[in-house]
Amino acid sequence: MPAAIQINDVHKTFRRGVKALRGVSMQVDPGQVFCLLGPNGAGKSTLVKILMTVIHASKISGTVLGKPIGHKPTLKRVGYLPERHRFPKYMTAEQALHFYGGLVCMRRKHRLLRIQQMLDLVGMSSWRKHKVGTFSKGMQQRVGLAQALLHDPELLLLDEPTDGVDPVGRRAIRDLILHLRSEGRTILINSHILAELESICDQLAVVVKGRVSLEGTVEDLTRGERRWIVQYRNVDLEWEDVAAESGPAGVRITLPGEDAGLAQPIIDRIRAAGGTITKVSQERESLEDLFMRALELAEDRDGATPGAAQGRDA
Amino acid sequence: MIAVLAILRESWLYLRSEMLFKVVMGLNVLVIVAYASISFDDTGISLFFGLTHVDSEYVRGGTQFARTLYLGIYSAVIVNFWLAWAASILALISTSSIFPSFLSEGSVELMLSRPTRRTTIFMTKYAGGLIFVMLQVGVFTLGAFLAAGWRVGEWDATIFLAIPLITLFYSYLFCINVFVGVITRSTLVALLATLLFWFGTFGIRTADDLVNHYVIVTESIEARTATRVAQLQKEHDDAVAAGDEKEAKNVAYWLTSPKEEHEQAQTTLGQLRPWAAMLSTLRVIMPETARTLGLLHRSLERDMDMTFQDLRSGRAFEDPEEAAGQDEFDAYWGSGQNQTDTDDERRRKRQRAFNQAEREAAETMIERENAIPAWRIIGKSLLFEALVLGLAIWIFRRRDF
C-alpha cells in the first residue's frame, strides 16, 4: 500500500528570505497516527499548510494519497483542522458545517446526514442552531473537528487539535483519534503538547529549525532508552555506580537497560537493609525526553539554539 | 457548482448579519415611499401624499411635463444622488470587510484547503459582494417601477436597467476595494483607498468636463471673432483702396476689439488644450462611473419630446421660435453689431454673447456624451475592472496564507 504522505526535500523560503523549511523529507504510512513535534516556529504548521495548498513550497516533490502534492481534487479525501481556525461568527454550527461541506462538493442530502453524525460525535448536537461566534474556544475546536471529519476523509491533518480545550475535552479528542485510527484512517497531528501524543502516536518526526531532527516509530526511537526504576524508603543506603535521587517519595534509582536482572541486586540490598520498596517498574524514554534529545541533535548539527525563529530562519 | 453555491450562500448570510445592510434596505424603502408620495393633479404637484401642494401652470396630471419630471427625479436625482452616492458609500462600508475578513488568519486556511480552485473562490466571493448592491437596487427599482406606474401611468420596464447599471458602476469601485483588500488585508485601508479612487475619478471627470466645456466656448468665440476680424479687415482694406481715410480709421477702431478677443481666445485655447489632452488621456484609463449611470438617464428619455434637463434649465417652457430667433453672437460680433452702440450696450451684448457660447457648449457636451455608444462606455470600464481583478487574482493565487 502506498504511503499516505510521502515528501522529499521540502523547502520553503518566505519573502524577505525567512527560511521556514530546509529540506524536510518524511513518510506517513496508511492507518497510522503520525505526530509532528517541534518547538514553536520550527516549521510544522508551514509543512501542513503546504500539504493543504495554503502555502506554496519553494521546492517540493512527493505525494498525498498517491497524488502529487497540490493536486486539488485529492483534497476531497483529506480533512484539515487548522491551528487557531476561525469560523464565520455569523453562522450557526450547522450553517458552518453546511458551508464547509459544500466546499468539498458534498450533496445536501449527504451533508444533512453527516452533519448530524459529526455533531453527535463531537458532542455539539444541542448547539447546532447557535451562532459559532458565541462558542468558547473548546466548542469551536469541536466544531472544527466536525468539519474536518464531515466528508469522511481518509487522511486527517490536525494542527494543534487540543488547543484551548479543557482536560475532559482533550481526553475526548484523544479517544476520538484512537477511534478514527481503528477505522483505518491516517492521522497527522501537529502538536507541542507531548503528554497528549504519547499514548496515541505510532510514528513521529521532530522538526527543528525547518529540518527533521528525528523520525521513526515511537517503539524504534525509544528502544535503546529503556530503564528500570526502583524506589524505596525507610533506610539510608550509600550507592556507587548507580543513579540515585532523593525526593519526598523516597529514593529513586534509575538503571539503564532492558534486562530485569539489573534490578535484582538492588532490590535484594534494600530488603536486606530493612527498607520498604514502593515501586519497581520498567520505563522507556518519554516523548519529552525524545523531544529534548532531538533538540540537542539539532543544536549539535546546526550549532544554533533550536526552537523558535532566529535571525532569518523561521 | 455546489462549492460556488456554498460560497454565495455564505455571502448572503454575511450580508444578512450586517446591520448596515438592514439599515440601507430600510432607507431604500423610505426613499421610495417619499418618491411614491409625489403625485400630479389638475392644479400642479402634490408632495408627501397631499401634505404639501405646489401649483404649476405646466406640470399637471396627464401632461408630458409630469411624466418627464417624475422619471427625471428617479434617474437624475434618486439614482444619481441616493443610489450612486449615499447608498454606494454605505454599501462600500458593508462590503469592504468581505475580503480582509476572508483572508484573515484562521479563516482563509479553511477555504483554501478545499478542492475548489483559488480563482473560483475569489470570483465567487467577488460576486457575493456585488449581490449586496443588486439586492438593494432590485428592491429599490421595483418600488420605483410601481410608483411610476401608479403616479404617471408609466409602466416602463427601462427603470429596471438601474439594476445592471448600478451594479456595474459599483463593481468599478468594488474591484479597487478588493484589490487593496487582498494586498493589505485591512478593511479600513481598502475602504479609504476605494473612496480616494472614487473621488479621484470624480475629480478627473469634473475637471475634464469643465476644461472641455471651456475649450468649446473658446473655440466658438475664436471662430466667431475670426470671421468678424476677416470681415472688418476686408472693409478696412477696401476703404484704404478707395482712399477713404476716415472710413478706414473708423473700421480700424472697430477692428481693435474683435482682434483682441480673437487673440485672447487663441491664447486661452493654447493654454487649455494641453490640459484637455492630459485629462482626456487620464480619463481613457479610468472606468466610466458617471457615464455608466448616465446610460439609465439616456434610456429613460430616449422617446421623450423633452428632457429632464430641459425642465431644469427652463427651456421646456420657452417658445421654441422665439428662442431660435435670438443670436447674441451676431448682435455682438456679426451683422447685428451697431457702431453707434454705447460702451454699456456693447458690454451687455458681449455678456449675452458669452452666455450663448456657454449654453451652446453645454448642449454640445450633452450631444457628445449621448453620441458615445453604450458598449464603449461599459466595455472600456469592464476592461479596467478585468485588469484590476486579474492583478488581484494573480496576487491571491500566488500568495501564502
mmCIF file of C-alpha atoms in Angstrom, chain B residues 103-360:
data_model
loop_
_atom_site.group_PDB
_atom_site.id
_atom_site.type_symbol
_atom_site.label_atom_id
_atom_site.label_comp_id
_atom_site.label_asym_id
_atom_site.label_seq_id
_atom_site.Cartn_x
_atom_site.Cartn_y
_atom_site.Cartn_z
ATOM 1 C CA LEU B 103 -8.203 36.437 4.185
ATOM 2 C CA SER B 104 -7.699 36.705 7.934
ATOM 3 C CA GLU B 105 -5.614 34.046 9.667
ATOM 4 C CA GLY B 106 -7.633 31.015 10.672
ATOM 5 C CA SER B 107 -10.381 31.735 8.173
ATOM 6 C CA VAL B 108 -8.558 31.595 4.867
ATOM 7 C CA GLU B 109 -6.982 28.195 5.586
ATOM 8 C CA LEU B 110 -10.425 26.636 5.948
ATOM 9 C CA MET B 111 -11.351 27.859 2.476
ATOM 10 C CA LEU B 112 -8.114 27.343 0.569
ATOM 11 C CA SER B 113 -7.576 23.790 1.806
ATOM 12 C CA ARG B 114 -10.611 22.642 -0.201
ATOM 13 C CA PRO B 115 -10.694 21.155 -3.693
ATOM 14 C CA THR B 116 -12.128 24.425 -5.045
ATOM 15 C CA ARG B 117 -9.646 26.463 -7.098
ATOM 16 C CA ARG B 118 -8.481 29.784 -5.711
ATOM 17 C CA THR B 119 -9.739 31.680 -8.747
ATOM 18 C CA THR B 120 -13.225 30.219 -8.300
ATOM 19 C CA ILE B 121 -13.240 31.122 -4.614
ATOM 20 C CA PHE B 122 -12.080 34.639 -5.411
ATOM 21 C CA MET B 123 -14.589 35.292 -8.175
ATOM 22 C CA THR B 124 -17.486 33.837 -6.206
ATOM 23 C CA LYS B 125 -16.589 35.962 -3.198
ATOM 24 C CA TYR B 126 -16.420 38.959 -5.518
ATOM 25 C CA ALA B 127 -19.834 38.173 -6.972
ATOM 26 C CA GLY B 128 -21.122 37.778 -3.412
ATOM 27 C CA GLY B 129 -20.131 41.366 -2.683
ATOM 28 C CA LEU B 130 -21.998 42.578 -5.737
ATOM 29 C CA ILE B 131 -25.113 40.735 -4.583
ATOM 30 C CA PHE B 132 -25.351 43.356 -1.841
ATOM 31 C CA VAL B 133 -25.854 46.103 -4.407
ATOM 32 C CA MET B 134 -28.040 44.013 -6.699
ATOM 33 C CA LEU B 135 -30.439 43.263 -3.876
ATOM 34 C CA GLN B 136 -30.536 46.887 -2.768
ATOM 35 C CA VAL B 137 -31.136 48.234 -6.246
ATOM 36 C CA GLY B 138 -33.513 45.395 -7.093
ATOM 37 C CA VAL B 139 -35.836 46.224 -4.222
ATOM 38 C CA PHE B 140 -35.492 49.923 -4.917
ATOM 39 C CA THR B 141 -36.154 49.638 -8.638
ATOM 40 C CA LEU B 142 -39.224 47.511 -8.145
ATOM 41 C CA GLY B 143 -40.580 50.226 -5.852
ATOM 42 C CA ALA B 144 -39.745 52.939 -8.408
ATOM 43 C CA PHE B 145 -41.404 50.927 -11.196
ATOM 44 C CA LEU B 146 -44.616 50.549 -9.213
ATOM 45 C CA ALA B 147 -44.525 54.220 -8.152
ATOM 46 C CA ALA B 148 -44.067 55.458 -11.747
ATOM 47 C CA GLY B 149 -46.919 53.255 -12.934
ATOM 48 C CA TRP B 150 -49.162 54.414 -10.144
ATOM 49 C CA ARG B 151 -48.353 58.128 -10.306
ATOM 50 C CA VAL B 152 -47.875 58.887 -14.002
ATOM 51 C CA GLY B 153 -49.169 55.707 -15.657
ATOM 52 C CA GLU B 154 -45.675 54.970 -16.938
ATOM 53 C CA TRP B 155 -45.137 51.200 -16.773
ATOM 54 C CA ASP B 156 -41.654 51.487 -18.197
ATOM 55 C CA ALA B 157 -39.501 48.398 -17.754
ATOM 56 C CA THR B 158 -36.455 50.536 -18.654
ATOM 57 C CA ILE B 159 -36.449 51.526 -14.986
ATOM 58 C CA PHE B 160 -35.077 48.050 -14.243
ATOM 59 C CA LEU B 161 -31.943 48.926 -16.208
ATOM 60 C CA ALA B 162 -30.828 50.553 -12.970
ATOM 61 C CA ILE B 163 -30.080 47.073 -11.567
ATOM 62 C CA PRO B 164 -27.309 46.109 -14.010
ATOM 63 C CA LEU B 165 -26.078 49.677 -14.466
ATOM 64 C CA ILE B 166 -25.692 50.493 -10.784
ATOM 65 C CA THR B 167 -24.191 47.059 -10.143
ATOM 66 C CA LEU B 168 -21.697 47.767 -12.926
ATOM 67 C CA PHE B 169 -20.966 51.208 -11.515
ATOM 68 C CA TYR B 170 -20.420 49.686 -8.094
ATOM 69 C CA SER B 171 -18.241 46.918 -9.479
ATOM 70 C CA TYR B 172 -15.781 49.509 -10.877
ATOM 71 C CA LEU B 173 -15.234 50.680 -7.299
ATOM 72 C CA PHE B 174 -15.506 47.273 -5.672
ATOM 73 C CA CYS B 175 -12.660 45.879 -7.789
ATOM 74 C CA ILE B 176 -10.354 48.536 -6.322
ATOM 75 C CA ASN B 177 -11.674 47.719 -2.871
ATOM 76 C CA VAL B 178 -10.941 44.026 -3.371
ATOM 77 C CA PHE B 179 -7.538 44.665 -4.923
ATOM 78 C CA VAL B 180 -6.397 46.769 -1.964
ATOM 79 C CA GLY B 181 -8.101 44.350 0.454
ATOM 80 C CA VAL B 182 -6.143 41.410 -0.992
ATOM 81 C CA ILE B 183 -2.860 43.268 -0.733
ATOM 82 C CA THR B 184 -3.285 44.849 2.699
ATOM 83 C CA ARG B 185 -5.892 42.562 4.331
ATOM 84 C CA SER B 186 -7.153 45.730 6.024
ATOM 85 C CA THR B 187 -10.783 46.796 5.806
ATOM 86 C CA LEU B 188 -10.015 50.390 6.652
ATOM 87 C CA VAL B 189 -7.216 50.776 4.117
ATOM 88 C CA ALA B 190 -9.339 49.105 1.419
ATOM 89 C CA LEU B 191 -12.249 51.431 2.144
ATOM 90 C CA LEU B 192 -10.125 54.562 2.217
ATOM 91 C CA ALA B 193 -8.322 53.599 -0.986
ATOM 92 C CA THR B 194 -11.635 52.988 -2.737
ATOM 93 C CA LEU B 195 -13.068 56.314 -1.617
ATOM 94 C CA LEU B 196 -9.872 58.024 -2.701
ATOM 95 C CA PHE B 197 -10.053 56.349 -6.096
ATOM 96 C CA TRP B 198 -13.730 57.243 -6.422
ATOM 97 C CA PHE B 199 -13.161 60.901 -5.579
ATOM 98 C CA GLY B 200 -10.127 60.854 -7.860
ATOM 99 C CA THR B 201 -12.194 59.656 -10.823
ATOM 100 C CA PHE B 202 -14.877 62.178 -9.897
ATOM 101 C CA GLY B 203 -12.274 64.950 -9.811
ATOM 102 C CA ILE B 204 -10.714 63.954 -13.126
ATOM 103 C CA ARG B 205 -14.121 63.647 -14.795
ATOM 104 C CA THR B 206 -15.302 67.008 -13.456
ATOM 105 C CA ALA B 207 -12.058 68.714 -14.478
ATOM 106 C CA ASP B 208 -12.204 67.093 -17.922
ATOM 107 C CA ASP B 209 -15.811 68.196 -18.438
ATOM 108 C CA LEU B 210 -15.032 71.692 -17.243
ATOM 109 C CA VAL B 211 -11.940 72.093 -19.431
ATOM 110 C CA ASN B 212 -13.735 70.634 -22.456
ATOM 111 C CA HIS B 213 -16.632 72.958 -21.867
ATOM 112 C CA TYR B 214 -14.352 75.982 -21.899
ATOM 113 C CA VAL B 215 -12.467 74.676 -24.900
ATOM 114 C CA ILE B 216 -15.773 74.546 -26.797
ATOM 115 C CA VAL B 217 -16.771 78.025 -25.550
ATOM 116 C CA THR B 218 -13.386 79.469 -26.536
ATOM 117 C CA GLU B 219 -13.334 77.692 -29.889
ATOM 118 C CA SER B 220 -16.731 79.161 -30.631
ATOM 119 C CA ILE B 221 -15.561 82.670 -29.693
ATOM 120 C CA GLU B 222 -12.349 82.175 -31.631
ATOM 121 C CA ALA B 223 -14.264 81.141 -34.754
ATOM 122 C CA ARG B 224 -16.782 83.988 -34.475
ATOM 123 C CA THR B 225 -14.138 86.612 -33.846
ATOM 124 C CA ALA B 226 -12.016 85.267 -36.691
ATOM 125 C CA THR B 227 -14.940 85.727 -39.072
ATOM 126 C CA ARG B 228 -15.596 89.202 -37.754
ATOM 127 C CA VAL B 229 -11.926 90.172 -37.921
ATOM 128 C CA ALA B 230 -11.717 88.945 -41.521
ATOM 129 C CA GLN B 231 -14.868 90.866 -42.398
ATOM 130 C CA LEU B 232 -13.687 94.123 -40.810
ATOM 131 C CA GLN B 233 -10.192 93.673 -42.243
ATOM 132 C CA LYS B 234 -11.716 93.445 -45.706
ATOM 133 C CA GLU B 235 -13.814 96.572 -45.050
ATOM 134 C CA HIS B 236 -10.675 98.321 -43.854
ATOM 135 C CA ASP B 237 -8.679 97.228 -46.901
ATOM 136 C CA ASP B 238 -11.499 98.315 -49.212
ATOM 137 C CA ALA B 239 -11.645 101.710 -47.521
ATOM 138 C CA VAL B 240 -7.869 102.116 -47.851
ATOM 139 C CA ALA B 241 -8.050 101.068 -51.501
ATOM 140 C CA ALA B 242 -10.844 103.575 -52.082
ATOM 141 C CA GLY B 243 -8.789 106.233 -50.371
ATOM 142 C CA ASP B 244 -11.497 106.765 -47.740
ATOM 143 C CA GLU B 245 -9.220 107.515 -44.853
ATOM 144 C CA LYS B 246 -11.989 108.407 -42.455
ATOM 145 C CA GLU B 247 -13.797 105.097 -43.039
ATOM 146 C CA ALA B 248 -10.529 103.209 -42.827
ATOM 147 C CA LYS B 249 -9.784 104.821 -39.480
ATOM 148 C CA ASN B 250 -13.293 104.167 -38.280
ATOM 149 C CA VAL B 251 -13.144 100.456 -39.276
ATOM 150 C CA ALA B 252 -9.691 100.135 -37.750
ATOM 151 C CA TYR B 253 -11.161 101.341 -34.466
ATOM 152 C CA TRP B 254 -13.928 98.736 -34.616
ATOM 153 C CA LEU B 255 -11.397 96.093 -35.571
ATOM 154 C CA THR B 256 -9.450 96.518 -32.326
ATOM 155 C CA SER B 257 -11.921 94.815 -30.019
ATOM 156 C CA PRO B 258 -12.648 91.631 -32.071
ATOM 157 C CA LYS B 259 -8.935 91.329 -32.806
ATOM 158 C CA GLU B 260 -8.128 91.430 -29.110
ATOM 159 C CA GLU B 261 -10.917 88.957 -28.357
ATOM 160 C CA HIS B 262 -9.588 86.692 -31.108
ATOM 161 C CA GLU B 263 -6.024 86.821 -29.848
ATOM 162 C CA GLN B 264 -7.179 86.247 -26.304
ATOM 163 C CA ALA B 265 -9.263 83.253 -27.407
ATOM 164 C CA GLN B 266 -6.247 81.801 -29.208
ATOM 165 C CA THR B 267 -4.065 82.282 -26.150
ATOM 166 C CA THR B 268 -6.698 80.662 -23.919
ATOM 167 C CA LEU B 269 -7.028 77.728 -26.309
ATOM 168 C CA GLY B 270 -3.275 77.313 -26.297
ATOM 169 C CA GLN B 271 -3.394 77.094 -22.521
ATOM 170 C CA LEU B 272 -6.462 74.840 -22.283
ATOM 171 C CA ARG B 273 -5.647 72.275 -24.943
ATOM 172 C CA PRO B 274 -2.665 70.597 -23.190
ATOM 173 C CA TRP B 275 -4.797 70.249 -20.052
ATOM 174 C CA ALA B 276 -7.693 68.896 -22.084
ATOM 175 C CA ALA B 277 -5.372 66.341 -23.714
ATOM 176 C CA MET B 278 -3.895 65.277 -20.384
ATOM 177 C CA LEU B 279 -7.283 64.946 -18.683
ATOM 178 C CA SER B 280 -8.748 63.056 -21.640
ATOM 179 C CA THR B 281 -5.813 60.638 -21.532
ATOM 180 C CA LEU B 282 -6.306 60.101 -17.815
ATOM 181 C CA ARG B 283 -9.993 59.555 -18.384
ATOM 182 C CA VAL B 284 -9.302 56.944 -21.029
ATOM 183 C CA ILE B 285 -7.741 54.637 -18.456
ATOM 184 C CA MET B 286 -10.364 55.328 -15.778
ATOM 185 C CA PRO B 287 -13.666 53.454 -15.527
ATOM 186 C CA GLU B 288 -16.676 55.459 -16.655
ATOM 187 C CA THR B 289 -18.628 55.706 -13.412
ATOM 188 C CA ALA B 290 -20.801 58.702 -14.311
ATOM 189 C CA ARG B 291 -21.315 57.741 -17.938
ATOM 190 C CA THR B 292 -22.451 54.257 -16.928
ATOM 191 C CA LEU B 293 -25.124 55.775 -14.701
ATOM 192 C CA GLY B 294 -25.936 58.289 -17.457
ATOM 193 C CA LEU B 295 -26.981 55.384 -19.661
ATOM 194 C CA LEU B 296 -30.063 54.937 -17.491
ATOM 195 C CA HIS B 297 -30.996 58.552 -17.921
ATOM 196 C CA ARG B 298 -30.387 58.268 -21.640
ATOM 197 C CA SER B 299 -32.552 55.164 -21.963
ATOM 198 C CA LEU B 300 -35.420 56.622 -19.969
ATOM 199 C CA GLU B 301 -35.504 59.791 -22.079
ATOM 200 C CA ARG B 302 -34.977 58.081 -25.415
ATOM 201 C CA ASP B 303 -38.510 58.561 -26.746
ATOM 202 C CA MET B 304 -39.391 61.719 -24.853
ATOM 203 C CA ASP B 305 -40.075 65.051 -26.560
ATOM 204 C CA MET B 306 -38.457 66.932 -23.716
ATOM 205 C CA THR B 307 -35.729 66.009 -21.296
ATOM 206 C CA PHE B 308 -35.335 66.492 -17.588
ATOM 207 C CA GLN B 309 -32.505 68.880 -18.430
ATOM 208 C CA ASP B 310 -34.973 70.982 -20.462
ATOM 209 C CA LEU B 311 -37.219 71.160 -17.412
ATOM 210 C CA ARG B 312 -34.381 72.086 -15.097
ATOM 211 C CA SER B 313 -32.997 74.778 -17.401
ATOM 212 C CA GLY B 314 -36.480 76.166 -18.123
ATOM 213 C CA ARG B 315 -36.058 75.614 -21.863
ATOM 214 C CA ALA B 316 -39.086 73.319 -21.876
ATOM 215 C CA PHE B 317 -41.224 76.350 -21.026
ATOM 216 C CA GLU B 318 -39.731 78.665 -23.712
ATOM 217 C CA ASP B 319 -41.289 79.440 -27.087
ATOM 218 C CA PRO B 320 -39.078 77.447 -29.496
ATOM 219 C CA GLU B 321 -39.407 80.005 -32.336
ATOM 220 C CA GLU B 322 -38.523 82.899 -30.106
ATOM 221 C CA ALA B 323 -35.590 81.009 -28.647
ATOM 222 C CA ALA B 324 -34.333 80.100 -32.127
ATOM 223 C CA GLY B 325 -34.550 83.706 -33.282
ATOM 224 C CA GLN B 326 -32.006 85.031 -30.824
ATOM 225 C CA ASP B 327 -28.393 85.172 -31.925
ATOM 226 C CA GLU B 328 -26.331 87.017 -29.395
ATOM 227 C CA PHE B 329 -23.145 86.293 -31.336
ATOM 228 C CA ASP B 330 -24.483 88.081 -34.332
ATOM 229 C CA ALA B 331 -25.571 91.010 -32.203
ATOM 230 C CA TYR B 332 -22.087 91.450 -30.836
ATOM 231 C CA TRP B 333 -19.725 90.162 -33.497
ATOM 232 C CA GLY B 334 -21.889 89.798 -36.538
ATOM 233 C CA SER B 335 -24.082 91.865 -38.769
ATOM 234 C CA GLY B 336 -26.201 92.935 -35.774
ATOM 235 C CA GLN B 337 -23.319 94.948 -34.430
ATOM 236 C CA ASN B 338 -24.256 98.553 -34.267
ATOM 237 C CA GLN B 339 -21.431 101.019 -34.388
ATOM 238 C CA THR B 340 -23.499 103.566 -32.572
ATOM 239 C CA ASP B 341 -23.821 101.295 -29.502
ATOM 240 C CA THR B 342 -22.695 102.829 -26.256
ATOM 241 C CA ASP B 343 -19.996 101.114 -24.207
ATOM 242 C CA ASP B 344 -22.628 99.839 -21.751
ATOM 243 C CA GLU B 345 -24.710 98.415 -24.552
ATOM 244 C CA ARG B 346 -21.616 96.716 -26.010
ATOM 245 C CA ARG B 347 -20.726 95.211 -22.643
ATOM 246 C CA ARG B 348 -24.239 93.818 -22.271
ATOM 247 C CA LYS B 349 -24.135 92.369 -25.796
ATOM 248 C CA ARG B 350 -20.738 90.864 -25.085
ATOM 249 C CA GLN B 351 -22.038 89.217 -21.925
ATOM 250 C CA ARG B 352 -25.077 87.841 -23.764
ATOM 251 C CA ALA B 353 -22.807 86.505 -26.496
ATOM 252 C CA PHE B 354 -20.655 84.743 -23.945
ATOM 253 C CA ASN B 355 -23.756 83.339 -22.249
ATOM 254 C CA GLN B 356 -24.908 81.957 -25.565
ATOM 255 C CA ALA B 357 -21.492 80.394 -26.115
ATOM 256 C CA GLU B 358 -21.816 78.741 -22.716
ATOM 257 C CA ARG B 359 -25.288 77.403 -23.490
ATOM 258 C CA GLU B 360 -24.209 76.065 -26.848
#
